[in-house]
Short mmCIF file of C-alpha atoms in Angstrom, two decimals:
data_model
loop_
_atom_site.label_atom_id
_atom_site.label_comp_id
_atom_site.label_asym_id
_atom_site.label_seq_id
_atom_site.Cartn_x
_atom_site.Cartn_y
_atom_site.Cartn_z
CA UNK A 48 -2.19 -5.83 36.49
CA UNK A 49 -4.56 -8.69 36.63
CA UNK A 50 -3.45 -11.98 35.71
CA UNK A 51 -5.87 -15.06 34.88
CA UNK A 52 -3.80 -18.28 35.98
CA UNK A 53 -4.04 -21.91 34.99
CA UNK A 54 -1.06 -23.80 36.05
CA UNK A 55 1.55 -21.94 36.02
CA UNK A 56 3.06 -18.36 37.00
CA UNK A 57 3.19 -15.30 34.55
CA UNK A 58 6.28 -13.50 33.23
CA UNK A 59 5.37 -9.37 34.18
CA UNK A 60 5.13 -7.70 31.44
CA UNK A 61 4.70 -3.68 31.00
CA UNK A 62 1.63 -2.73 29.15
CA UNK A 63 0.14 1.23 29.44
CA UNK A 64 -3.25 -0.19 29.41
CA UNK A 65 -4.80 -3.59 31.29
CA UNK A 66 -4.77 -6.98 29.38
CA UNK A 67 -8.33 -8.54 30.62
CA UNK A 68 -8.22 -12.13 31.00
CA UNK A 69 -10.91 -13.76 28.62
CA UNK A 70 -12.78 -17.16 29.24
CA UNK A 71 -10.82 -19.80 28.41
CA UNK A 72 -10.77 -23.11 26.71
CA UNK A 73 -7.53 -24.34 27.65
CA UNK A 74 -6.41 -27.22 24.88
CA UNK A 75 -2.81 -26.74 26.75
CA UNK A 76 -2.42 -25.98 30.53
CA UNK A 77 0.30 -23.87 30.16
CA UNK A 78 -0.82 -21.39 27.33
CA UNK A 79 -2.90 -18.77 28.52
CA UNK A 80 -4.62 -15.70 26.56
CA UNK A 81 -5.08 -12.27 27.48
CA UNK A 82 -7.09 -9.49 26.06
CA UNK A 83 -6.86 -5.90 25.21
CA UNK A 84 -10.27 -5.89 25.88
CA UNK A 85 -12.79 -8.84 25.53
CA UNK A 86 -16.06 -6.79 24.32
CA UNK A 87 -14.80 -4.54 21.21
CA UNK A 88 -16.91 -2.79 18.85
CA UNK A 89 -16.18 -2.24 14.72
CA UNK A 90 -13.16 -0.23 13.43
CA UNK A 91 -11.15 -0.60 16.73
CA UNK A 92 -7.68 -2.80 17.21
CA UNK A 93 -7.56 -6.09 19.65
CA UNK A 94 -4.66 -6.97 21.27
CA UNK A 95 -4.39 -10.61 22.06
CA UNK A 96 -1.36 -12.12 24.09
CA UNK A 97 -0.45 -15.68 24.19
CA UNK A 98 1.32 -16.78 27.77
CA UNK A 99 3.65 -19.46 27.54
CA UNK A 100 4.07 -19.27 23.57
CA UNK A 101 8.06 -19.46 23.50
CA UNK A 102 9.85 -17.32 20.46
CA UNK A 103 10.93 -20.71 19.23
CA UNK A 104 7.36 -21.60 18.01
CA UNK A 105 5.28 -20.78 14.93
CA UNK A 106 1.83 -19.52 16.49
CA UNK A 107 -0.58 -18.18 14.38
CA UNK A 108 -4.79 -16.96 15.19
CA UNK A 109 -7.48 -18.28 13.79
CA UNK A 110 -10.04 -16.33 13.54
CA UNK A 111 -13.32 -16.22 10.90
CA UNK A 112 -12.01 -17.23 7.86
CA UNK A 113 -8.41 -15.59 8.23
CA UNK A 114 -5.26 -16.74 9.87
CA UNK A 115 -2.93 -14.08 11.75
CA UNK A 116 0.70 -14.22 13.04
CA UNK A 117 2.22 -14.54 16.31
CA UNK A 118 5.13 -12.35 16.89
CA UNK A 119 7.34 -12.53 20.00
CA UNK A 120 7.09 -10.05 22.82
CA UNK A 121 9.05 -11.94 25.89
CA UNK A 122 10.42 -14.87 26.45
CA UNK A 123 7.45 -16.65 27.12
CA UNK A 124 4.88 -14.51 25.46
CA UNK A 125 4.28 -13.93 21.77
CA UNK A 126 1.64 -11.27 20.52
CA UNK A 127 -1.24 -10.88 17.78
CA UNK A 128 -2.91 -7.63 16.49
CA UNK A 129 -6.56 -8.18 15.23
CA UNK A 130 -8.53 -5.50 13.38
CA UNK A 131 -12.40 -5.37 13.36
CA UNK A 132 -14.04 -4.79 9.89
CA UNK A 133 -16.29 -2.06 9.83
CA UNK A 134 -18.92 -3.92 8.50
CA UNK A 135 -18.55 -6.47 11.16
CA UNK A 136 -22.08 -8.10 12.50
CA UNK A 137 -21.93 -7.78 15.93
CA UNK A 138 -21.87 -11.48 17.68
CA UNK A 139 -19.64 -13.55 20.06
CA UNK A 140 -17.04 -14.72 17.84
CA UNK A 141 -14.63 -17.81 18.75
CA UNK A 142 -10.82 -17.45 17.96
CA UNK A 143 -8.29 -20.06 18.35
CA UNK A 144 -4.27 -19.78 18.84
CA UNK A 145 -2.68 -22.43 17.09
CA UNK A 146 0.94 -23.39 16.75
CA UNK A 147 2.71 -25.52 14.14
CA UNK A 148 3.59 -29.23 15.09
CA UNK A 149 6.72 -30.11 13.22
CA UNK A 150 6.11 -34.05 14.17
CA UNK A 151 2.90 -33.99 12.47
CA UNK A 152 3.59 -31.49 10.22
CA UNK A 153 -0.20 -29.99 10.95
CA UNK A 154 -1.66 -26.80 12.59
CA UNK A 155 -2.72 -27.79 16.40
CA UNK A 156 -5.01 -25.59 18.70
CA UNK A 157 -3.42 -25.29 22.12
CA UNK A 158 -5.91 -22.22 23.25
CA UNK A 159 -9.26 -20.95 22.12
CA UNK A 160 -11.66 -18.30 23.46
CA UNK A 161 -13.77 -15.65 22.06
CA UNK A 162 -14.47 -12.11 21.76
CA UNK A 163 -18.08 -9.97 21.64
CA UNK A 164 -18.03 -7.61 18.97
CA UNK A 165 -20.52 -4.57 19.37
CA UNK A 166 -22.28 -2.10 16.96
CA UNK A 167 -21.73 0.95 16.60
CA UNK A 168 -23.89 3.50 14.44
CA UNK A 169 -21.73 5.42 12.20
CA UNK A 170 -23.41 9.00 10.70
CA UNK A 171 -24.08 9.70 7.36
CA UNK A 172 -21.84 12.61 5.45
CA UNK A 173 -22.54 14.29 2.13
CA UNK A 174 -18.90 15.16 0.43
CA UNK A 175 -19.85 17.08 -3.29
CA UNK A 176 -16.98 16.99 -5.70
CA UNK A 177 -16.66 19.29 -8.99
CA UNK A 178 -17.11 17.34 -12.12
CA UNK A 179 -13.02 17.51 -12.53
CA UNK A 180 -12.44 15.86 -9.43
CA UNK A 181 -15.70 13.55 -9.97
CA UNK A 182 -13.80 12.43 -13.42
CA UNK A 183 -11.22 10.67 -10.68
CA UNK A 184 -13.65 8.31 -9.43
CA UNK A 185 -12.85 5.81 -11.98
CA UNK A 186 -9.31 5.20 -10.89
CA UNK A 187 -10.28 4.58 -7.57
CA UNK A 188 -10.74 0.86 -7.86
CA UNK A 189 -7.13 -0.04 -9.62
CA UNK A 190 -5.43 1.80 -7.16
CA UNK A 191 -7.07 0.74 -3.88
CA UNK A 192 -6.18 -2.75 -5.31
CA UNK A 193 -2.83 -1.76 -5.17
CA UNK A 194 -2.69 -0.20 -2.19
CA UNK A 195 -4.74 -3.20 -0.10
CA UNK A 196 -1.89 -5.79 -1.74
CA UNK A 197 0.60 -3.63 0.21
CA UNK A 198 -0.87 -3.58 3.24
CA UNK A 199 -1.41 -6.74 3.70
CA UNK A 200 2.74 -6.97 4.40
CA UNK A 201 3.52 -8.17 7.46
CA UNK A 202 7.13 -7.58 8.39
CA UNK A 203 8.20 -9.76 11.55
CA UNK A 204 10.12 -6.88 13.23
CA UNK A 205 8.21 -4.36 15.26
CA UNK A 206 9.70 -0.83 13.89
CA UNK A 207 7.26 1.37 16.15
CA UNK A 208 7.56 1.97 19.82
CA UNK A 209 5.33 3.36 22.12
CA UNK A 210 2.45 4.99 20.65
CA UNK A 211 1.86 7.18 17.49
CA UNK A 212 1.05 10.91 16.35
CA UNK A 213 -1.38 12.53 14.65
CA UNK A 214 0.42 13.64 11.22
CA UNK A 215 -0.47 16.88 11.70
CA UNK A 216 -2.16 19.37 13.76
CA UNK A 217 -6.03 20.77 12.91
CA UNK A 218 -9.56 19.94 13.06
CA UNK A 219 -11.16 16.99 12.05
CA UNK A 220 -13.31 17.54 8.95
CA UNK A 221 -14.02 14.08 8.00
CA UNK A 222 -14.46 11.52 11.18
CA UNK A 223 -12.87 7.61 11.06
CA UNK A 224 -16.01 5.34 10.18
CA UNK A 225 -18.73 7.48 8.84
CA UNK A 226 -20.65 6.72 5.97
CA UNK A 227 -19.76 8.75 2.78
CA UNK A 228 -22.84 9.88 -0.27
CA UNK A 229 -20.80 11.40 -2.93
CA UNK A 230 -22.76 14.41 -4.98
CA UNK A 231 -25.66 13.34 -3.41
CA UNK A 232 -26.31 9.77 -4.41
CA UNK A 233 -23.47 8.16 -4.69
CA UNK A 234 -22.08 5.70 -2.20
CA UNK A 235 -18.75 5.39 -1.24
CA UNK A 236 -18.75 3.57 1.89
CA UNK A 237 -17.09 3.81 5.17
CA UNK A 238 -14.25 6.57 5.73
CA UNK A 239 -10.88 4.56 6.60
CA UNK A 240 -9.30 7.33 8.70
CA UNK A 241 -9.35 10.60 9.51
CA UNK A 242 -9.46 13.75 7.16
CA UNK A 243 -7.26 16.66 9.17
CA UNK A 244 -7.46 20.42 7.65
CA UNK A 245 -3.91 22.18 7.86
CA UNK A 246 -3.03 24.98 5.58
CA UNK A 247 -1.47 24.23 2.39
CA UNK A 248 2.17 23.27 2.44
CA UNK A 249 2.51 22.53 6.63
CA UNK A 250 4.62 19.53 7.16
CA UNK A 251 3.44 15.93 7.35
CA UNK A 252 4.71 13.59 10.02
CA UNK A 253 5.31 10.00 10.29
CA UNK A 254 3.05 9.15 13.42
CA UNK A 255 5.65 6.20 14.52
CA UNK A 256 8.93 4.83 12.77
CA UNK A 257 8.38 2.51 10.12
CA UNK A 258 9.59 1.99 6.86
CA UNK A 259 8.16 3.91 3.56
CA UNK A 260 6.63 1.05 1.51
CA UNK A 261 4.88 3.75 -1.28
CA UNK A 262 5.77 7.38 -1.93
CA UNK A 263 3.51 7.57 -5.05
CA UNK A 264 1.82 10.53 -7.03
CA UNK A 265 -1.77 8.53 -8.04
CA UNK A 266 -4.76 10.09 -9.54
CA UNK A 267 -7.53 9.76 -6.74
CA UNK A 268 -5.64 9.26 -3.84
CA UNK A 269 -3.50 12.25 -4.78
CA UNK A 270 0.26 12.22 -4.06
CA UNK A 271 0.20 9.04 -1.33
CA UNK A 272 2.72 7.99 1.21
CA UNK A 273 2.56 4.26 3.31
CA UNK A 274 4.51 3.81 6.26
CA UNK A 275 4.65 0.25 6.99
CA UNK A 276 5.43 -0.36 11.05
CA UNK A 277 6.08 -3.93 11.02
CA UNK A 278 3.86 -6.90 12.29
CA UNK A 279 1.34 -6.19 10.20
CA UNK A 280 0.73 -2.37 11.25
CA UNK A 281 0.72 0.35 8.38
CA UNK A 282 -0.29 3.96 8.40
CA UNK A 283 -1.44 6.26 5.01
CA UNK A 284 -1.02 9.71 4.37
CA UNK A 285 -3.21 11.36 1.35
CA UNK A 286 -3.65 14.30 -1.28
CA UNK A 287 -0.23 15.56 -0.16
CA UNK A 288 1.13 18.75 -2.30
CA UNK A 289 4.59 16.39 -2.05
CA UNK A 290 6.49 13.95 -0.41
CA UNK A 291 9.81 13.98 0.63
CA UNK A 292 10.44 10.06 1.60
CA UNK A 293 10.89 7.30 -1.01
CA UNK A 294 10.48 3.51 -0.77
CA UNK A 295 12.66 1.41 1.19
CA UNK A 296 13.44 5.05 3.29
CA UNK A 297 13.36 4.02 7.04
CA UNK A 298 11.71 6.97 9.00
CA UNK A 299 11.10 7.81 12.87
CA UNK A 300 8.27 9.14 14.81
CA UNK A 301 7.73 12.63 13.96
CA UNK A 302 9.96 12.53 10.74
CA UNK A 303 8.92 14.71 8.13
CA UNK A 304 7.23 12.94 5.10
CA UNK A 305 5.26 15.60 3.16
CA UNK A 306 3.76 18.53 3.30
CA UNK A 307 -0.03 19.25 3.34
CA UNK A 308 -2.06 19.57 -0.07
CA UNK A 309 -5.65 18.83 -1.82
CA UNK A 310 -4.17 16.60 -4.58
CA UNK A 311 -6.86 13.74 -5.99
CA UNK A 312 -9.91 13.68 -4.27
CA UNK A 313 -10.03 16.48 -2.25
CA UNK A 314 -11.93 19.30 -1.51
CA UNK A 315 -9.65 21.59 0.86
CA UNK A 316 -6.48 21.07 2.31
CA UNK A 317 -5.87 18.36 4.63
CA UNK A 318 -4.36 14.88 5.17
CA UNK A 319 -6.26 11.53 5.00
CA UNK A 320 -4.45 9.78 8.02
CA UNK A 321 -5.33 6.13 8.14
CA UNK A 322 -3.92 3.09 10.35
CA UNK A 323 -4.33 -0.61 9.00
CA UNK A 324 -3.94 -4.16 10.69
CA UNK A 325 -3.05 -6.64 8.34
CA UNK A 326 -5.21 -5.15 5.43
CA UNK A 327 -8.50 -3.81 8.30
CA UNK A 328 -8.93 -0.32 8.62
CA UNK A 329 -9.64 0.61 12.27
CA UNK A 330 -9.69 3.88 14.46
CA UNK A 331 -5.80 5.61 14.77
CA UNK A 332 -7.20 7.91 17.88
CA UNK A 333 -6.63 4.71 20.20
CA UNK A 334 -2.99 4.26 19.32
CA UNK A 335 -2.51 7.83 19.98
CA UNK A 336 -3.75 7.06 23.11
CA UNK A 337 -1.87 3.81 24.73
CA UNK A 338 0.60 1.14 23.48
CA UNK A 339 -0.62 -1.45 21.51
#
């Protein structure tokens, strides 16, 4: 694994894919950051590791307008998880790592850096809905509200480990990202996961343990289950026929929670399968794929 040093050794830590060191500002000499990757393009998860950021301290990353916890990963290395909007302008973009100075009682920066975030062209999909199912649109708003103030929990234990499942085995019949024209005109923006077709009534799994933070029937969304992971990490599960998990539940990694349907806004059987960071919907292939 490649290391980027400053003044001081690294504590080894196991990661499935390569942190790549960034170019550094270093505000402290013994804080150093490391990158999932340092060019990432919108809809996709950045890892960002602070060196020499003992559990003991309140870190937190500033980045845009937002701030976004630290959580510990060693004992010299704490952790953030950074999703890219979908909508993102692609730009170098500066982040800073700052930690909270009890003798001042103020936010200090002790590392900054920054991160080039790429464009990538979604397509265009037409989805047509019968005028029942088009009567559903209007609840959308209310309930995405609802949904969004959930997932912006962040829980300071990490209940996943290693990485996580698709839900369900199929085809993909709606792609993560793509732009979605309702009945021809109407539009509905960017697709936050993955739609995948399974026959009525298969079973739905939890893609990684967690803990059920909604088990819901609503009216567009259909019969909904939200698996938060911790740290900020969430996965959705849509238009289920039913669910079998209730709030609070804890569940593990490839735990049934439901079983396949076309409840609310659906044309066909399938699950919606959608991963959040701290309220961002990005890609859930990737964490299918290596250990965030």
């Amino acid at each position: 694994m490649e290391r980027f040093y400053l003044k001081r050794a690294f504590v080894n830590l196991p990661f499935t894919f390569f942190l790549l060191p960034c170019t550094l500002v270093p505000v402290s000499a013994s804080v150093n950051i490391l990158l999932s990757t340092t060019t990432i393009s919108q809809g996709q998860s950045l890892r960002i590791e602070a060196d020499g950021v003992t559990p003991n301290e309140q870190a937190r990353l500033s980045f845009q307008k937002g701030f976004y916890p630290f959580f510990t990963i060693g004992p010299d290395a704490q952790r953030a998880l950074l999703g890219i909007r979908l909508d993102a302008a692609p730009g170098t973009y500066s982040f800073r790592i700052q930690h909270y100075a009890k003798r001042s009682g103020k936010w200090e920066t002790i590392a900054e850096s920054s991160i080039e975030i790429s464009s990538h062209a979604f397509p265009v999909e037409t989805v047509n809905f019968t005028p029942e199912k088009t009567a559903l649109f209007k609840y959308e708003h209310q309930e995405s509200a609802k949904i969004h103030k959930l997932l912006t929990t962040a829980s300071p234990d990490q209940y996943w480990e290693g990485m996580f499942d698709f839900p369900v085995q199929g085809p993909i019949i709606g792609d993560f990202g793509v732009h979605r024209i309702r009945n021809g005109n109407i539009d509905a923006g960017f697709h936050k996961g993955y739609d995948i077709k399974a026959k009525s009534g298969t079973p739905v799994l939890a893609s990684a343990g967690g803990v059920v933070l909604l088990a819901q029937t609503l009216k567009a969304h259909g019969r909904t289950v939200l698996i938060n992971h911790g740290q900020g990490v969430m996965t959705i599960y849509l238009h289920l026929k039913s669910f079998t998990v209730k709030p609070g539940q804890k569940v593990v990694r490839g735990e049934k929670i439901g079983v396949v349907g076309s409840s609310g806004l659906s044309t066909a059987p399938h699950v919606h399968w959608g991963l959040y960071i701290h309220g961002v919907p990005v890609d859930p292939k990737p964490w299918t794929e290596t250990e965030f």
